């Protein structure tokens, strides 16, 4: 049984014998094709590497975008909480002001009942 290389060799010999091709020319052309295929293979490897870099960068961008979106949501919640705290502080300030007025009224009344010296 013939192996693959023997089959190819026999086919090449048959083609060369039935045509006016120079065996050296055929070999040179095959060598050129093989070199070109190797070069193309290397270029495909380079392309694969670049595609992988793009995929990695895209993943990082997606992750960064997600983190930015989460941070934006957290900032919005914190801003809302801050606004509520400011409102609470304003209400407390108003209550304090009212309590201070009540205290002043009480002190004024107390002063009115105190004997003069």
mmCIF file of C-alpha atoms in Angstrom:
data_model
loop_
_atom_site.group_PDB
_atom_site.id
_atom_site.type_symbol
_atom_site.label_atom_id
_atom_site.label_comp_id
_atom_site.label_asym_id
_atom_site.label_seq_id
_atom_site.Cartn_x
_atom_site.Cartn_y
_atom_site.Cartn_z
ATOM 1 C CA UNK A 1 0.000 0.000 0.000
ATOM 2 C CA UNK A 2 1.339 3.409 -0.935
ATOM 3 C CA UNK A 3 1.650 6.144 1.635
ATOM 4 C CA UNK A 4 0.623 9.713 1.057
ATOM 5 C CA UNK A 5 4.065 10.947 0.002
ATOM 6 C CA UNK A 6 4.453 8.126 -2.535
ATOM 7 C CA UNK A 7 1.032 8.913 -4.008
ATOM 8 C CA UNK A 8 1.941 12.591 -4.343
ATOM 9 C CA UNK A 9 5.343 11.725 -5.827
ATOM 10 C CA UNK A 10 3.766 9.327 -8.364
ATOM 11 C CA UNK A 11 1.178 11.919 -9.340
ATOM 12 C CA UNK A 12 3.903 14.536 -9.795
ATOM 13 C CA UNK A 13 5.987 12.199 -11.945
ATOM 14 C CA UNK A 14 2.964 11.366 -14.097
ATOM 15 C CA UNK A 15 2.145 15.044 -14.582
ATOM 16 C CA UNK A 16 5.760 15.918 -15.386
ATOM 17 C CA UNK A 17 6.111 13.017 -17.852
ATOM 18 C CA UNK A 18 2.876 13.856 -19.653
ATOM 19 C CA UNK A 19 3.713 17.566 -19.998
ATOM 20 C CA UNK A 20 6.727 19.571 -21.014
ATOM 21 C CA UNK A 21 7.238 20.942 -17.486
ATOM 22 C CA UNK A 22 10.714 21.096 -16.013
ATOM 23 C CA UNK A 23 10.855 19.166 -12.695
ATOM 24 C CA UNK A 24 12.998 21.923 -11.170
ATOM 25 C CA UNK A 25 10.407 24.532 -12.113
ATOM 26 C CA UNK A 26 7.647 22.490 -10.492
ATOM 27 C CA UNK A 27 9.704 22.110 -7.314
ATOM 28 C CA UNK A 28 10.533 25.823 -7.257
ATOM 29 C CA UNK A 29 6.889 26.720 -7.686
ATOM 30 C CA UNK A 30 5.870 24.293 -4.948
ATOM 31 C CA UNK A 31 8.553 25.767 -2.689
ATOM 32 C CA UNK A 32 7.275 29.289 -3.411
ATOM 33 C CA UNK A 33 3.718 28.219 -2.639
ATOM 34 C CA UNK A 34 4.818 26.579 0.613
ATOM 35 C CA UNK A 35 6.742 29.699 1.681
ATOM 36 C CA UNK A 36 3.775 31.881 0.836
ATOM 37 C CA UNK A 37 1.481 29.570 2.799
ATOM 38 C CA UNK A 38 3.849 29.711 5.785
ATOM 39 C CA UNK A 39 3.897 33.495 5.542
ATOM 40 C CA UNK A 40 0.102 33.561 5.363
ATOM 41 C CA UNK A 41 -0.055 31.244 8.370
ATOM 42 C CA UNK A 42 2.171 33.622 10.364
ATOM 43 C CA UNK A 43 -0.012 36.533 9.314
ATOM 44 C CA UNK A 44 -3.094 34.626 10.474
ATOM 45 C CA UNK A 45 -1.371 34.044 13.811
ATOM 46 C CA UNK A 46 -0.651 37.778 14.049
ATOM 47 C CA UNK A 47 -4.266 38.529 13.199
ATOM 48 C CA UNK A 48 -5.453 36.081 15.856
ATOM 49 C CA UNK A 49 -3.222 37.801 18.396
ATOM 50 C CA UNK A 50 -4.638 41.202 17.437
ATOM 51 C CA UNK A 51 -8.192 39.887 17.604
ATOM 52 C CA UNK A 52 -7.481 38.503 21.076
ATOM 53 C CA UNK A 53 -6.059 41.879 22.119
ATOM 54 C CA UNK A 54 -9.205 43.560 20.823
ATOM 55 C CA UNK A 55 -11.378 41.094 22.706
ATOM 56 C CA UNK A 56 -9.394 41.675 25.893
ATOM 57 C CA UNK A 57 -9.634 45.443 25.480
ATOM 58 C CA UNK A 58 -13.341 45.154 24.760
ATOM 59 C CA UNK A 59 -13.788 43.080 27.900
ATOM 60 C CA UNK A 60 -11.875 45.640 29.935
ATOM 61 C CA UNK A 61 -13.912 48.440 28.410
ATOM 62 C CA UNK A 62 -17.113 46.579 29.172
ATOM 63 C CA UNK A 63 -15.942 45.982 32.729
ATOM 64 C CA UNK A 64 -14.875 49.608 33.074
ATOM 65 C CA UNK A 65 -18.186 50.762 31.620
ATOM 66 C CA UNK A 66 -20.051 48.582 34.077
ATOM 67 C CA UNK A 67 -17.937 49.915 36.928
ATOM 68 C CA UNK A 68 -18.567 53.482 35.757
ATOM 69 C CA UNK A 69 -22.298 52.830 35.575
ATOM 70 C CA UNK A 70 -22.271 51.308 39.055
ATOM 71 C CA UNK A 71 -20.239 54.234 40.368
ATOM 72 C CA UNK A 72 -22.711 56.659 38.757
ATOM 73 C CA UNK A 73 -25.613 54.892 40.451
ATOM 74 C CA UNK A 74 -23.774 54.970 43.775
ATOM 75 C CA UNK A 75 -23.007 58.674 43.293
ATOM 76 C CA UNK A 76 -26.662 59.379 42.517
ATOM 77 C CA UNK A 77 -27.738 57.510 45.656
ATOM 78 C CA UNK A 78 -25.122 59.330 47.729
ATOM 79 C CA UNK A 79 -26.258 62.675 46.276
ATOM 80 C CA UNK A 80 -29.852 61.840 47.122
ATOM 81 C CA UNK A 81 -28.852 60.828 50.651
ATOM 82 C CA UNK A 82 -26.829 64.051 50.994
ATOM 83 C CA UNK A 83 -29.821 66.119 49.868
ATOM 84 C CA UNK A 84 -31.973 64.351 52.468
ATOM 85 C CA UNK A 85 -29.332 65.016 55.126
ATOM 86 C CA UNK A 86 -29.201 68.697 54.155
ATOM 87 C CA UNK A 87 -32.990 68.849 54.373
ATOM 88 C CA UNK A 88 -32.872 67.168 57.793
ATOM 89 C CA UNK A 89 -30.198 69.657 58.896
ATOM 90 C CA UNK A 90 -32.346 72.568 57.701
ATOM 91 C CA UNK A 91 -35.299 71.212 59.662
ATOM 92 C CA UNK A 92 -33.092 70.741 62.724
ATOM 93 C CA UNK A 93 -31.764 74.288 62.313
ATOM 94 C CA UNK A 94 -35.329 75.611 62.162
ATOM 95 C CA UNK A 95 -36.235 73.593 65.255
ATOM 96 C CA UNK A 96 -33.116 74.855 67.038
ATOM 97 C CA UNK A 97 -33.973 78.421 66.108
ATOM 98 C CA UNK A 98 -37.509 77.936 67.413
ATOM 99 C CA UNK A 99 -36.201 76.371 70.627
ATOM 100 C CA UNK A 100 -33.754 79.257 71.061
ATOM 101 C CA UNK A 101 -36.645 81.724 70.686
ATOM 102 C CA UNK A 102 -38.654 79.762 73.268
ATOM 103 C CA UNK A 103 -35.664 79.799 75.615
ATOM 104 C CA UNK A 104 -35.217 83.544 75.107
ATOM 105 C CA UNK A 105 -38.927 84.103 75.838
ATOM 106 C CA UNK A 106 -38.626 82.015 78.975
ATOM 107 C CA UNK A 107 -35.538 83.922 80.074
ATOM 108 C CA UNK A 108 -37.266 87.244 79.371
ATOM 109 C CA UNK A 109 -40.290 86.219 81.455
ATOM 110 C CA UNK A 110 -38.034 84.937 84.189
ATOM 111 C CA UNK A 111 -36.195 88.235 84.174
ATOM 112 C CA UNK A 112 -39.489 90.098 84.526
ATOM 113 C CA UNK A 113 -40.257 88.185 87.717
ATOM 114 C CA UNK A 114 -36.872 88.675 89.234
ATOM 115 C CA UNK A 115 -36.625 91.473 91.727
ATOM 116 C CA UNK A 116 -34.469 94.377 90.792
ATOM 117 C CA UNK A 117 -31.567 95.149 93.009
#
